[in-house]
Amino acid sequence: MINSKQIRWIEVNDYQEMSRQAASLFEQQLLRKPDSVLGLATGGTPIGFYEELVRKYKQGAFSFSEVKTFNLDEYVGLASNESTSYHNYMEENLFSQIDISPDNIHLPNGLAKDLLAECAHYEQLIQQNGGIDLQLLGIGVNGHIGFNEPGTSFQSATHIVTLAEETRIENSKYFHTKQEVPRYAITMGIETIMQAKQIVLLAFGEHKVASIKRIQQDGMSEDFPASCLKEHPNVTIIYGK
Ligand code: GLP
């Protein structure tokens, strides 16, 4: 269905198909530009995508030896080796299985002493590396992308966020208790994300239907962060339930 000038909508029948379609877009990107700068996301949604990407890599379809990665976000206060950190998620689901150089992997440091300086440094590193070629996104039930909660300025750069209560509840499934879910995170800003040359957003399941409908049907509003994508020239949304 196409109901916006720019967004390319791909509706899929199952989770595997969503993962395959997304991996195929990343494959095309890596074949076109082996030294791509990839923007990566965490959460339950892209797990199948990473499996598919690793499978293709192991078949020899492409290499990550020249690739650089920047993740969207990280919780504040979690050590990188803690099981619930996004550092650990990425290591398990992707980095430990591919030929990427550790020097080329970037995630915000949620343990930095000076968090504001860390945000500025992260933003600068992305620019210094030429910007993101292809950015992967998931979507929170409240429309957040990265950890940009409703109300975040569309002009925001990498910054510290106070997580919305609904996000802490939603993400508590990855922790033993809700109390363990950190209250703060570092995230790329909306403007950082919008500067990516190409964006792929994945959403799967009944609980994401309302969010997808809001992007399709409503106008742009900072109350619904993902609506910013309507202004981007190269977005693909792959979704299903
Ligand atoms: C977290 C991440 C987001 C992700 C969202 C959805 O809040 N910061 O980047 O999109 O979760 O996660 P899930 O895919 O588990 O629904």
Tab-separated table of N, CA and C in Angstrom, residues 1-5 7 9 11 139 208-221 224 226-230 237 239 241:
chain	number	residue	atom	x	y	z
A	1	MET	N	0.848	-1.188	0.000
A	1	MET	CA	0.000	0.000	0.000
A	1	MET	C	0.895	1.254	0.000
A	2	ILE	N	0.554	2.193	-0.860
A	2	ILE	CA	1.344	3.426	-0.862
A	2	ILE	C	0.408	4.589	-0.557
A	3	ASN	N	0.575	5.209	0.584
A	3	ASN	CA	-0.302	6.325	0.898
A	3	ASN	C	0.505	7.537	1.341
A	4	SER	N	1.783	7.510	1.007
A	4	SER	CA	2.618	8.657	1.332
A	4	SER	C	3.547	8.856	0.149
A	5	LYS	N	4.031	10.062	0.001
A	5	LYS	CA	4.878	10.362	-1.153
A	5	LYS	C	6.147	9.532	-1.147
A	7	ILE	N	7.352	7.010	1.616
A	7	ILE	CA	7.562	5.715	2.269
A	7	ILE	C	7.167	4.558	1.349
A	9	TRP	N	5.997	0.886	1.393
A	9	TRP	CA	5.384	-0.039	2.351
A	9	TRP	C	5.463	-1.462	1.829
A	11	GLU	N	4.074	-5.111	3.007
A	11	GLU	CA	3.337	-5.907	3.987
A	11	GLU	C	3.717	-7.366	3.793
A	139	ILE	N	10.164	-0.038	16.203
A	139	ILE	CA	9.271	1.016	16.680
A	139	ILE	C	8.675	0.595	18.018
A	208	LYS	N	1.843	-3.961	17.264
A	208	LYS	CA	2.469	-2.868	16.508
A	208	LYS	C	1.524	-2.274	15.451
A	209	VAL	N	0.360	-2.914	15.289
A	209	VAL	CA	-0.558	-2.486	14.220
A	209	VAL	C	-0.963	-1.016	14.380
A	210	ALA	N	-1.303	-0.636	15.599
A	210	ALA	CA	-1.772	0.739	15.832
A	210	ALA	C	-0.674	1.743	15.481
A	211	SER	N	0.569	1.429	15.812
A	211	SER	CA	1.688	2.334	15.511
A	211	SER	C	1.870	2.501	14.005
A	212	ILE	N	1.767	1.370	13.294
A	212	ILE	CA	1.928	1.418	11.838
A	212	ILE	C	0.800	2.247	11.213
A	213	LYS	N	-0.422	2.022	11.709
A	213	LYS	CA	-1.572	2.790	11.189
A	213	LYS	C	-1.381	4.281	11.404
A	214	ARG	N	-0.793	4.627	12.551
A	214	ARG	CA	-0.603	6.066	12.825
A	214	ARG	C	0.372	6.685	11.836
A	215	ILE	N	1.399	5.934	11.451
A	215	ILE	CA	2.321	6.492	10.444
A	215	ILE	C	1.581	6.618	9.112
A	216	GLN	N	0.781	5.592	8.798
A	216	GLN	CA	0.087	5.597	7.499
A	216	GLN	C	-0.959	6.694	7.411
A	217	GLN	N	-1.673	6.895	8.514
A	217	GLN	CA	-2.878	7.731	8.416
A	217	GLN	C	-2.741	9.138	8.978
A	218	ASP	N	-1.860	9.317	9.954
A	218	ASP	CA	-1.792	10.631	10.601
A	218	ASP	C	-0.704	11.498	9.984
A	219	GLY	N	-0.738	12.772	10.300
A	219	GLY	CA	0.295	13.689	9.826
A	219	GLY	C	1.537	13.583	10.701
A	220	MET	N	2.499	14.463	10.424
A	220	MET	CA	3.722	14.459	11.225
A	220	MET	C	3.504	15.216	12.521
A	221	SER	N	3.998	14.603	13.619
A	221	SER	CA	3.864	15.276	14.902
A	221	SER	C	4.940	14.766	15.846
A	224	PHE	N	4.394	11.791	18.054
A	224	PHE	CA	4.543	10.419	17.558
A	224	PHE	C	5.839	10.368	16.741
A	226	ALA	N	7.927	8.408	15.229
A	226	ALA	CA	8.134	7.726	13.936
A	226	ALA	C	7.488	8.472	12.772
A	227	SER	N	6.585	9.399	13.058
A	227	SER	CA	5.929	10.139	11.965
A	227	SER	C	6.921	11.019	11.211
A	228	CYS	N	8.097	11.286	11.801
A	228	CYS	CA	9.119	12.088	11.114
A	228	CYS	C	9.532	11.437	9.799
A	229	LEU	N	9.375	10.112	9.724
A	229	LEU	CA	9.853	9.372	8.545
A	229	LEU	C	9.127	9.783	7.267
A	230	LYS	N	7.958	10.388	7.425
A	230	LYS	CA	7.203	10.839	6.244
A	230	LYS	C	7.962	11.884	5.433
A	237	ILE	N	9.210	0.549	4.972
A	237	ILE	CA	8.642	-0.027	6.194
A	237	ILE	C	8.146	-1.434	5.863
A	239	TYR	N	6.295	-4.624	7.359
A	239	TYR	CA	5.433	-4.857	8.519
A	239	TYR	C	4.474	-6.019	8.277
A	241	LYS	N	1.568	-8.958	10.709
A	241	LYS	CA	1.067	-9.366	12.035
A	241	LYS	C	0.707	-10.855	12.054
